[in-house]
GROMACS .gro file of C-alpha atoms in nm:
model
  103
    1GLN     CA    1   9.969   9.005  10.643
    2GLN     CA    2   9.707   8.762  10.769
    3GLN     CA    3   9.479   8.861  10.481
    4GLN     CA    4   9.754   8.783  10.233
    5GLN     CA    5   9.809   8.443  10.390
    6GLN     CA    6   9.437   8.370  10.384
    7GLN     CA    7   9.416   8.473  10.018
    8GLN     CA    8   9.710   8.250   9.931
    9GLN     CA    9   9.551   7.958  10.114
   10GLN     CA   10   9.222   8.015   9.932
   11GLN     CA   11   9.403   8.026   9.597
   12GLN     CA   12   9.585   7.702   9.676
   13GLN     CA   13   9.261   7.535   9.778
   14GLN     CA   14   9.094   7.647   9.454
   15GLN     CA   15   9.384   7.513   9.249
   16GLN     CA   16   9.368   7.179   9.431
   17GLN     CA   17   8.993   7.157   9.380
   18THR     CA   18   9.013   7.225   9.007
   19TYR     CA   19   9.291   6.972   8.946
   20VAL     CA   20   9.157   6.647   8.809
   21PRO     CA   21   9.420   6.378   8.761
   22PRO     CA   22   9.412   6.214   8.420
   23LYS     CA   23   9.332   5.855   8.357
   24GLY     CA   24   9.644   5.650   8.346
   25PRO     CA   25   9.737   5.407   8.075
   26ALA     CA   26   9.517   5.103   8.040
   27PRO     CA   27   9.671   4.798   8.204
   28PRO     CA   28   9.767   4.517   7.968
   29LYS     CA   29   9.578   4.189   7.961
   30LEU     CA   30   9.716   3.906   8.166
   31ASP     CA   31   9.825   3.715   7.858
   32ALA     CA   32   9.996   4.019   7.702
   33LYS     CA   33  10.358   4.018   7.593
   34PHE     CA   34  10.639   4.122   7.824
   35GLU     CA   35  10.687   4.441   7.620
   36ASP     CA   36  10.327   4.544   7.685
   37HIS     CA   37  10.372   4.501   8.059
   38ALA     CA   38  10.701   4.692   8.050
   39LEU     CA   39  10.542   4.974   7.849
   40TYR     CA   40  10.257   4.997   8.101
   41GLN     CA   41  10.506   5.023   8.389
   42ILE     CA   42  10.707   5.293   8.212
   43LYS     CA   43  10.398   5.500   8.131
   44SER     CA   44  10.269   5.465   8.487
   45SER     CA   45  10.604   5.574   8.625
   46VAL     CA   46  10.618   5.877   8.395
   47LEU     CA   47  10.261   5.970   8.487
   48LYS     CA   48  10.339   5.952   8.860
   49GLU     CA   49  10.647   6.167   8.811
   50MET     CA   50  10.447   6.427   8.618
   51GLU     CA   51  10.169   6.428   8.878
   52SER     CA   52  10.417   6.474   9.161
   53MET     CA   53  10.563   6.779   8.985
   54VAL     CA   54  10.218   6.939   8.974
   55ASN     CA   55  10.124   6.835   9.328
   56GLU     CA   56  10.447   6.973   9.471
   57GLY     CA   57  10.380   7.305   9.299
   58MET     CA   58  10.698   7.295   9.094
   59GLU     CA   59  10.762   7.607   8.887
   60VAL     CA   60  10.650   7.598   8.523
   61ALA     CA   61  11.007   7.645   8.399
   62LYS     CA   62  11.124   7.341   8.596
   63ARG     CA   63  10.830   7.132   8.473
   64LYS     CA   64  10.914   7.227   8.115
   65LYS     CA   65  11.277   7.132   8.170
   66ALA     CA   66  11.179   6.796   8.321
   67LEU     CA   67  10.939   6.726   8.033
   68ARG     CA   68  11.208   6.815   7.781
   69PHE     CA   69  11.449   6.577   7.954
   70LEU     CA   70  11.195   6.295   7.941
   71GLN     CA   71  11.118   6.368   7.575
   72LEU     CA   72  11.487   6.353   7.486
   73ARG     CA   73  11.533   6.036   7.689
   74TRP     CA   74  11.242   5.860   7.518
   75HIS     CA   75  11.279   6.001   7.167
   76PRO     CA   76  11.255   5.718   6.911
   77ASP     CA   77  11.572   5.832   6.734
   78LYS     CA   78  11.767   5.802   7.060
   79ASN     CA   79  11.637   5.447   7.118
   80PRO     CA   80  11.671   5.261   6.786
   81GLU     CA   81  11.691   4.920   6.958
   82LYS     CA   82  11.350   4.969   7.120
   83LYS     CA   83  11.189   5.206   6.875
   84ASP     CA   84  10.828   5.087   6.921
   85MET     CA   85  10.840   5.128   7.297
   86ALA     CA   86  11.015   5.465   7.273
   87THR     CA   87  10.756   5.590   7.023
   88ALA     CA   88  10.471   5.489   7.252
   89VAL     CA   89  10.625   5.660   7.557
   90PHE     CA   90  10.716   5.969   7.353
   91GLN     CA   91  10.356   6.001   7.230
   92PHE     CA   92  10.234   5.954   7.587
   93LEU     CA   93  10.461   6.243   7.692
   94GLN     CA   94  10.319   6.463   7.417
   95LYS     CA   95   9.970   6.402   7.556
   96GLY     CA   96  10.099   6.470   7.907
   97LYS     CA   97  10.181   6.834   7.838
   98SER     CA   98   9.833   6.934   7.946
   99LEU     CA   99   9.883   6.748   8.276
  100LEU     CA  100  10.180   6.965   8.359
  101ASN     CA  101   9.976   7.282   8.292
  102LEU     CA  102  10.235   7.411   8.048
  103LYS     CA  103   9.989   7.567   7.808
   0.00000   0.00000   0.00000
C-alpha cells in the first residue's frame, strides 16, 4: 500500500513538473479603448479558471463540460450586441483546449 502511495506521489510530481502554464493574453496599451481593457480582463479571467481546473486535477469529463459551457456563453451568435468581443473570447477558448489537456 505504501508503494502504491509512493508511485501515485511520483506520478503527480511528474505531471506537475511537465505542466507549463501558457502565456496569457497581451495586456492592452495604456491609451487603448475600454473594450480592449475589458477583453483583456475577460481573457485573463477565463485563463485563470482553466488553469485552476488543471491544477485542481479536475476530471477530463468535467473540464470538457466547463469548456463547452464557456464556449456556449461566449459564442458570437449568442452575443450579437458585442459580437467582436465574443468572437475574440471564443477564439481564445478554442486555443485553450490544449491547456485543459483535452486532446
